[in-house]
Amino acid sequence: LDGAPGGYVTLSLDDERYLVYGTASETLDWMLIDYVPREQILAPVTASRNLFYVTAALLLAMGAGAAYIIYSQVQVPIRLLGEGAEKLEKGDLSARMSNVRNRDFTRLFGQFNGMAARMQHLIEKVYREELRTKEAVMKQLQSQINPHFLYNSLAYIVSMAQMNRTEPVVSMAYSLADYYRYTTR
């Protein structure tokens, strides 16, 4: 403060820092001096800084909490639905979704399970119908073959009898009897 009309300096006294302000009064020929502990001046700035850190930490924690809630309540159910759809696509018709705690997805999971059950029922129904159709075709073919087989067998027996070959006639008659006994069982 020497030689200056006003100003400040920082002084240390007993491990505490002070800001010392001074200004000269020309009318009184005096020097006016004021001192303030530096921590007292910086207290509002320090409080604002601490408040900023606390607010930033709270916002970060709230953001992490919101991200977790969104993940567990939205992302996980969507991933489960995707996995269920992949199972259906691969042919696992028994794939069903278990209920989640999120009531928004409960209806969607129920609809998925209903759709999967209907698909399984329809595919099994088509499969049973295909089996019945194949059985009917086989029976129809058998019914066409049986008269021709009988006519051919009887024609063979007649021709063998006309040629006086009794052994093939007897053998064919026994074979024919065994065949019809088996088919009418």
PDB file of C-alpha atoms in Angstrom:
ATOM      1  CA  LEU A   1       0.000   0.000   0.000  1.00  0.00           C
ATOM      2  CA  ASP A   2       3.038   2.252   0.100  1.00  0.00           C
ATOM      3  CA  GLY A   3       2.771   5.247  -2.207  1.00  0.00           C
ATOM      4  CA  ALA A   4      -0.565   4.152  -3.701  1.00  0.00           C
ATOM      5  CA  PRO A   5      -3.780   6.121  -3.201  1.00  0.00           C
ATOM      6  CA  GLY A   6      -5.653   2.841  -2.660  1.00  0.00           C
ATOM      7  CA  GLY A   7      -5.313  -0.896  -3.070  1.00  0.00           C
ATOM      8  CA  TYR A   8      -5.067  -4.182  -1.235  1.00  0.00           C
ATOM      9  CA  VAL A   9      -2.579  -6.786  -0.166  1.00  0.00           C
ATOM     10  CA  THR A  10      -2.853 -10.305   1.208  1.00  0.00           C
ATOM     11  CA  LEU A  11      -1.211 -10.940   4.532  1.00  0.00           C
ATOM     12  CA  SER A  12      -0.804 -14.038   6.653  1.00  0.00           C
ATOM     13  CA  LEU A  13      -1.068 -13.891  10.395  1.00  0.00           C
ATOM     14  CA  ASP A  14      -1.162 -16.986  12.626  1.00  0.00           C
ATOM     15  CA  ASP A  15      -1.767 -19.286   9.620  1.00  0.00           C
ATOM     16  CA  GLU A  16      -4.807 -17.263   8.581  1.00  0.00           C
ATOM     17  CA  ARG A  17      -4.863 -15.127   5.458  1.00  0.00           C
ATOM     18  CA  TYR A  18      -6.305 -11.607   5.445  1.00  0.00           C
ATOM     19  CA  LEU A  19      -7.089  -9.148   2.688  1.00  0.00           C
ATOM     20  CA  VAL A  20      -6.027  -5.695   3.755  1.00  0.00           C
ATOM     21  CA  TYR A  21      -7.561  -2.753   1.918  1.00  0.00           C
ATOM     22  CA  GLY A  22      -6.281   0.761   2.180  1.00  0.00           C
ATOM     23  CA  THR A  23      -7.072   4.173   0.765  1.00  0.00           C
ATOM     24  CA  ALA A  24      -5.543   7.580   1.420  1.00  0.00           C
ATOM     25  CA  SER A  25      -7.595  10.577   2.484  1.00  0.00           C
ATOM     26  CA  GLU A  26      -5.985  13.778   1.283  1.00  0.00           C
ATOM     27  CA  THR A  27      -8.198  16.090   3.298  1.00  0.00           C
ATOM     28  CA  LEU A  28      -7.382  14.446   6.582  1.00  0.00           C
ATOM     29  CA  ASP A  29      -3.949  13.305   5.570  1.00  0.00           C
ATOM     30  CA  TRP A  30      -4.769   9.887   6.891  1.00  0.00           C
ATOM     31  CA  MET A  31      -4.742   6.379   5.552  1.00  0.00           C
ATOM     32  CA  LEU A  32      -7.931   4.367   5.976  1.00  0.00           C
ATOM     33  CA  ILE A  33      -7.241   0.635   6.358  1.00  0.00           C
ATOM     34  CA  ASP A  34      -9.702  -2.275   6.575  1.00  0.00           C
ATOM     35  CA  TYR A  35      -8.949  -5.971   6.863  1.00  0.00           C
ATOM     36  CA  VAL A  36     -11.177  -8.994   6.281  1.00  0.00           C
ATOM     37  CA  PRO A  37     -10.336 -12.686   6.661  1.00  0.00           C
ATOM     38  CA  ARG A  38      -9.989 -14.145   3.176  1.00  0.00           C
ATOM     39  CA  GLU A  39     -12.240 -17.139   4.011  1.00  0.00           C
ATOM     40  CA  GLN A  40     -15.057 -14.747   4.902  1.00  0.00           C
ATOM     41  CA  ILE A  41     -14.864 -13.169   1.438  1.00  0.00           C
ATOM     42  CA  LEU A  42     -14.722 -16.531  -0.337  1.00  0.00           C
ATOM     43  CA  ALA A  43     -17.484 -18.156   1.782  1.00  0.00           C
ATOM     44  CA  PRO A  44     -20.350 -17.444  -0.715  1.00  0.00           C
ATOM     45  CA  VAL A  45     -18.240 -18.736  -3.608  1.00  0.00           C
ATOM     46  CA  THR A  46     -17.339 -21.886  -1.633  1.00  0.00           C
ATOM     47  CA  ALA A  47     -20.978 -22.457  -0.679  1.00  0.00           C
ATOM     48  CA  SER A  48     -22.078 -22.078  -4.319  1.00  0.00           C
ATOM     49  CA  ARG A  49     -19.379 -24.505  -5.439  1.00  0.00           C
ATOM     50  CA  ASN A  50     -20.428 -27.085  -2.822  1.00  0.00           C
ATOM     51  CA  LEU A  51     -24.090 -26.653  -3.793  1.00  0.00           C
ATOM     52  CA  PHE A  52     -23.138 -27.210  -7.435  1.00  0.00           C
ATOM     53  CA  TYR A  53     -21.289 -30.444  -6.596  1.00  0.00           C
ATOM     54  CA  VAL A  54     -24.204 -31.762  -4.516  1.00  0.00           C
ATOM     55  CA  THR A  55     -26.708 -30.866  -7.256  1.00  0.00           C
ATOM     56  CA  ALA A  56     -24.558 -32.482  -9.940  1.00  0.00           C
ATOM     57  CA  ALA A  57     -24.212 -35.665  -7.845  1.00  0.00           C
ATOM     58  CA  LEU A  58     -27.984 -35.805  -7.250  1.00  0.00           C
ATOM     59  CA  LEU A  59     -28.722 -35.296 -10.948  1.00  0.00           C
ATOM     60  CA  LEU A  60     -26.253 -38.027 -11.848  1.00  0.00           C
ATOM     61  CA  ALA A  61     -27.830 -40.421  -9.338  1.00  0.00           C
ATOM     62  CA  MET A  62     -31.334 -39.588 -10.593  1.00  0.00           C
ATOM     63  CA  GLY A  63     -30.208 -40.131 -14.200  1.00  0.00           C
ATOM     64  CA  ALA A  64     -28.725 -43.511 -13.316  1.00  0.00           C
ATOM     65  CA  GLY A  65     -31.937 -44.446 -11.477  1.00  0.00           C
ATOM     66  CA  ALA A  66     -34.087 -43.376 -14.432  1.00  0.00           C
ATOM     67  CA  ALA A  67     -31.864 -45.362 -16.817  1.00  0.00           C
ATOM     68  CA  TYR A  68     -32.207 -48.468 -14.628  1.00  0.00           C
ATOM     69  CA  ILE A  69     -35.985 -48.099 -14.426  1.00  0.00           C
ATOM     70  CA  ILE A  70     -36.287 -47.654 -18.191  1.00  0.00           C
ATOM     71  CA  TYR A  71     -34.029 -50.656 -18.772  1.00  0.00           C
ATOM     72  CA  SER A  72     -35.838 -52.966 -16.360  1.00  0.00           C
ATOM     73  CA  GLN A  73     -39.380 -51.820 -17.207  1.00  0.00           C
ATOM     74  CA  VAL A  74     -39.056 -51.400 -20.993  1.00  0.00           C
ATOM     75  CA  GLN A  75     -35.872 -52.896 -22.423  1.00  0.00           C
ATOM     76  CA  VAL A  76     -36.022 -56.243 -20.588  1.00  0.00           C
ATOM     77  CA  PRO A  77     -39.646 -57.021 -21.570  1.00  0.00           C
ATOM     78  CA  ILE A  78     -38.946 -56.048 -25.189  1.00  0.00           C
ATOM     79  CA  ARG A  79     -35.890 -58.324 -25.221  1.00  0.00           C
ATOM     80  CA  LEU A  80     -37.986 -61.184 -23.767  1.00  0.00           C
ATOM     81  CA  LEU A  81     -40.626 -60.675 -26.474  1.00  0.00           C
ATOM     82  CA  GLY A  82     -37.917 -60.775 -29.128  1.00  0.00           C
ATOM     83  CA  GLU A  83     -36.504 -64.011 -27.727  1.00  0.00           C
ATOM     84  CA  GLY A  84     -40.000 -65.539 -27.666  1.00  0.00           C
ATOM     85  CA  ALA A  85     -40.571 -64.535 -31.285  1.00  0.00           C
ATOM     86  CA  GLU A  86     -37.233 -66.119 -32.260  1.00  0.00           C
ATOM     87  CA  LYS A  87     -38.282 -69.370 -30.553  1.00  0.00           C
ATOM     88  CA  LEU A  88     -41.539 -69.367 -32.515  1.00  0.00           C
ATOM     89  CA  GLU A  89     -39.641 -68.656 -35.715  1.00  0.00           C
ATOM     90  CA  LYS A  90     -37.352 -71.638 -35.059  1.00  0.00           C
ATOM     91  CA  GLY A  91     -40.392 -73.898 -34.638  1.00  0.00           C
ATOM     92  CA  ASP A  92     -40.643 -74.089 -30.849  1.00  0.00           C
ATOM     93  CA  LEU A  93     -44.416 -73.673 -30.628  1.00  0.00           C
ATOM     94  CA  SER A  94     -44.407 -74.260 -26.876  1.00  0.00           C
ATOM     95  CA  ALA A  95     -42.667 -70.901 -26.292  1.00  0.00           C
ATOM     96  CA  ARG A  96     -44.662 -68.834 -23.812  1.00  0.00           C
ATOM     97  CA  MET A  97     -43.886 -65.593 -21.978  1.00  0.00           C
ATOM     98  CA  SER A  98     -44.032 -65.441 -18.203  1.00  0.00           C
ATOM     99  CA  ASN A  99     -45.756 -62.414 -16.726  1.00  0.00           C
ATOM    100  CA  VAL A 100     -43.537 -59.504 -15.853  1.00  0.00           C
ATOM    101  CA  ARG A 101     -44.156 -57.115 -13.020  1.00  0.00           C
ATOM    102  CA  ASN A 102     -44.725 -54.316 -15.496  1.00  0.00           C
ATOM    103  CA  ARG A 103     -48.473 -54.092 -16.010  1.00  0.00           C
ATOM    104  CA  ASP A 104     -47.993 -52.274 -19.326  1.00  0.00           C
ATOM    105  CA  PHE A 105     -46.425 -55.400 -20.807  1.00  0.00           C
ATOM    106  CA  THR A 106     -48.738 -57.916 -19.075  1.00  0.00           C
ATOM    107  CA  ARG A 107     -51.417 -57.477 -21.754  1.00  0.00           C
ATOM    108  CA  LEU A 108     -48.834 -57.701 -24.542  1.00  0.00           C
ATOM    109  CA  PHE A 109     -47.355 -60.894 -23.046  1.00  0.00           C
ATOM    110  CA  GLY A 110     -50.870 -62.346 -22.720  1.00  0.00           C
ATOM    111  CA  GLN A 111     -51.582 -61.601 -26.362  1.00  0.00           C
ATOM    112  CA  PHE A 112     -48.259 -63.169 -27.368  1.00  0.00           C
ATOM    113  CA  ASN A 113     -49.075 -66.320 -25.380  1.00  0.00           C
ATOM    114  CA  GLY A 114     -52.565 -66.492 -26.928  1.00  0.00           C
ATOM    115  CA  MET A 115     -51.149 -66.072 -30.415  1.00  0.00           C
ATOM    116  CA  ALA A 116     -48.536 -68.795 -29.794  1.00  0.00           C
ATOM    117  CA  ALA A 117     -51.208 -71.162 -28.445  1.00  0.00           C
ATOM    118  CA  ARG A 118     -53.460 -70.537 -31.471  1.00  0.00           C
ATOM    119  CA  MET A 119     -50.536 -71.097 -33.836  1.00  0.00           C
ATOM    120  CA  GLN A 120     -49.656 -74.347 -32.088  1.00  0.00           C
ATOM    121  CA  HIS A 121     -53.296 -75.503 -32.216  1.00  0.00           C
ATOM    122  CA  LEU A 122     -53.664 -74.651 -35.916  1.00  0.00           C
ATOM    123  CA  ILE A 123     -50.403 -76.317 -36.911  1.00  0.00           C
ATOM    124  CA  GLU A 124     -51.290 -79.456 -34.957  1.00  0.00           C
ATOM    125  CA  LYS A 125     -54.743 -79.420 -36.579  1.00  0.00           C
ATOM    126  CA  VAL A 126     -53.216 -79.134 -40.064  1.00  0.00           C
ATOM    127  CA  TYR A 127     -50.808 -81.961 -39.220  1.00  0.00           C
ATOM    128  CA  ARG A 128     -53.674 -84.210 -38.043  1.00  0.00           C
ATOM    129  CA  GLU A 129     -55.651 -83.372 -41.182  1.00  0.00           C
ATOM    130  CA  GLU A 130     -52.664 -84.259 -43.359  1.00  0.00           C
ATOM    131  CA  LEU A 131     -52.350 -87.604 -41.572  1.00  0.00           C
ATOM    132  CA  ARG A 132     -56.070 -88.300 -42.081  1.00  0.00           C
ATOM    133  CA  THR A 133     -55.778 -87.360 -45.742  1.00  0.00           C
ATOM    134  CA  LYS A 134     -52.823 -89.702 -46.216  1.00  0.00           C
ATOM    135  CA  GLU A 135     -54.682 -92.505 -44.447  1.00  0.00           C
ATOM    136  CA  ALA A 136     -57.736 -91.931 -46.628  1.00  0.00           C
ATOM    137  CA  VAL A 137     -55.619 -91.985 -49.796  1.00  0.00           C
ATOM    138  CA  MET A 138     -53.946 -95.196 -48.626  1.00  0.00           C
ATOM    139  CA  LYS A 139     -57.313 -96.829 -47.891  1.00  0.00           C
ATOM    140  CA  GLN A 140     -58.662 -95.687 -51.248  1.00  0.00           C
ATOM    141  CA  LEU A 141     -55.627 -97.111 -53.028  1.00  0.00           C
ATOM    142  CA  GLN A 142     -55.947-100.309 -51.016  1.00  0.00           C
ATOM    143  CA  SER A 143     -59.600-100.603 -51.947  1.00  0.00           C
ATOM    144  CA  GLN A 144     -58.625-100.286 -55.604  1.00  0.00           C
ATOM    145  CA  ILE A 145     -55.774-102.764 -55.298  1.00  0.00           C
ATOM    146  CA  ASN A 146     -57.714-105.445 -53.355  1.00  0.00           C
ATOM    147  CA  PRO A 147     -60.229-106.330 -56.138  1.00  0.00           C
ATOM    148  CA  HIS A 148     -57.471-106.441 -58.749  1.00  0.00           C
ATOM    149  CA  PHE A 149     -55.329-108.533 -56.457  1.00  0.00           C
ATOM    150  CA  LEU A 150     -58.239-110.912 -55.829  1.00  0.00           C
ATOM    151  CA  TYR A 151     -59.070-111.147 -59.566  1.00  0.00           C
ATOM    152  CA  ASN A 152     -55.417-111.814 -60.424  1.00  0.00           C
ATOM    153  CA  SER A 153     -55.062-114.388 -57.627  1.00  0.00           C
ATOM    154  CA  LEU A 154     -58.233-116.210 -58.696  1.00  0.00           C
ATOM    155  CA  ALA A 155     -57.131-116.108 -62.336  1.00  0.00           C
ATOM    156  CA  TYR A 156     -53.818-117.689 -61.330  1.00  0.00           C
ATOM    157  CA  ILE A 157     -55.626-120.411 -59.349  1.00  0.00           C
ATOM    158  CA  VAL A 158     -57.944-121.146 -62.324  1.00  0.00           C
ATOM    159  CA  SER A 159     -55.081-121.329 -64.791  1.00  0.00           C
ATOM    160  CA  MET A 160     -53.062-123.610 -62.483  1.00  0.00           C
ATOM    161  CA  ALA A 161     -56.127-125.824 -61.962  1.00  0.00           C
ATOM    162  CA  GLN A 162     -56.660-126.045 -65.722  1.00  0.00           C
ATOM    163  CA  MET A 163     -53.073-127.172 -66.089  1.00  0.00           C
ATOM    164  CA  ASN A 164     -53.655-129.788 -63.333  1.00  0.00           C
ATOM    165  CA  ARG A 165     -50.988-128.273 -61.091  1.00  0.00           C
ATOM    166  CA  THR A 166     -52.587-128.707 -57.689  1.00  0.00           C
ATOM    167  CA  GLU A 167     -49.611-127.791 -55.529  1.00  0.00           C
ATOM    168  CA  PRO A 168     -49.465-124.099 -56.659  1.00  0.00           C
ATOM    169  CA  VAL A 169     -53.278-123.941 -56.413  1.00  0.00           C
ATOM    170  CA  VAL A 170     -53.230-125.092 -52.784  1.00  0.00           C
ATOM    171  CA  SER A 171     -50.302-122.823 -51.898  1.00  0.00           C
ATOM    172  CA  MET A 172     -51.945-119.782 -53.505  1.00  0.00           C
ATOM    173  CA  ALA A 173     -55.267-120.530 -51.803  1.00  0.00           C
ATOM    174  CA  TYR A 174     -53.562-120.718 -48.379  1.00  0.00           C
ATOM    175  CA  SER A 175     -51.586-117.512 -49.049  1.00  0.00           C
ATOM    176  CA  LEU A 176     -54.731-115.731 -50.189  1.00  0.00           C
ATOM    177  CA  ALA A 177     -56.571-116.877 -47.055  1.00  0.00           C
ATOM    178  CA  ASP A 178     -53.696-115.665 -44.827  1.00  0.00           C
ATOM    179  CA  TYR A 179     -53.637-112.294 -46.600  1.00  0.00           C
ATOM    180  CA  TYR A 180     -57.379-111.673 -46.199  1.00  0.00           C
ATOM    181  CA  ARG A 181     -57.299-112.891 -42.594  1.00  0.00           C
ATOM    182  CA  TYR A 182     -54.527-110.291 -41.945  1.00  0.00           C
ATOM    183  CA  THR A 183     -56.310-107.401 -43.732  1.00  0.00           C
ATOM    184  CA  THR A 184     -59.653-107.991 -41.993  1.00  0.00           C
ATOM    185  CA  ARG A 185     -58.093-108.153 -38.545  1.00  0.00           C
TER     186      ARG A 185
END
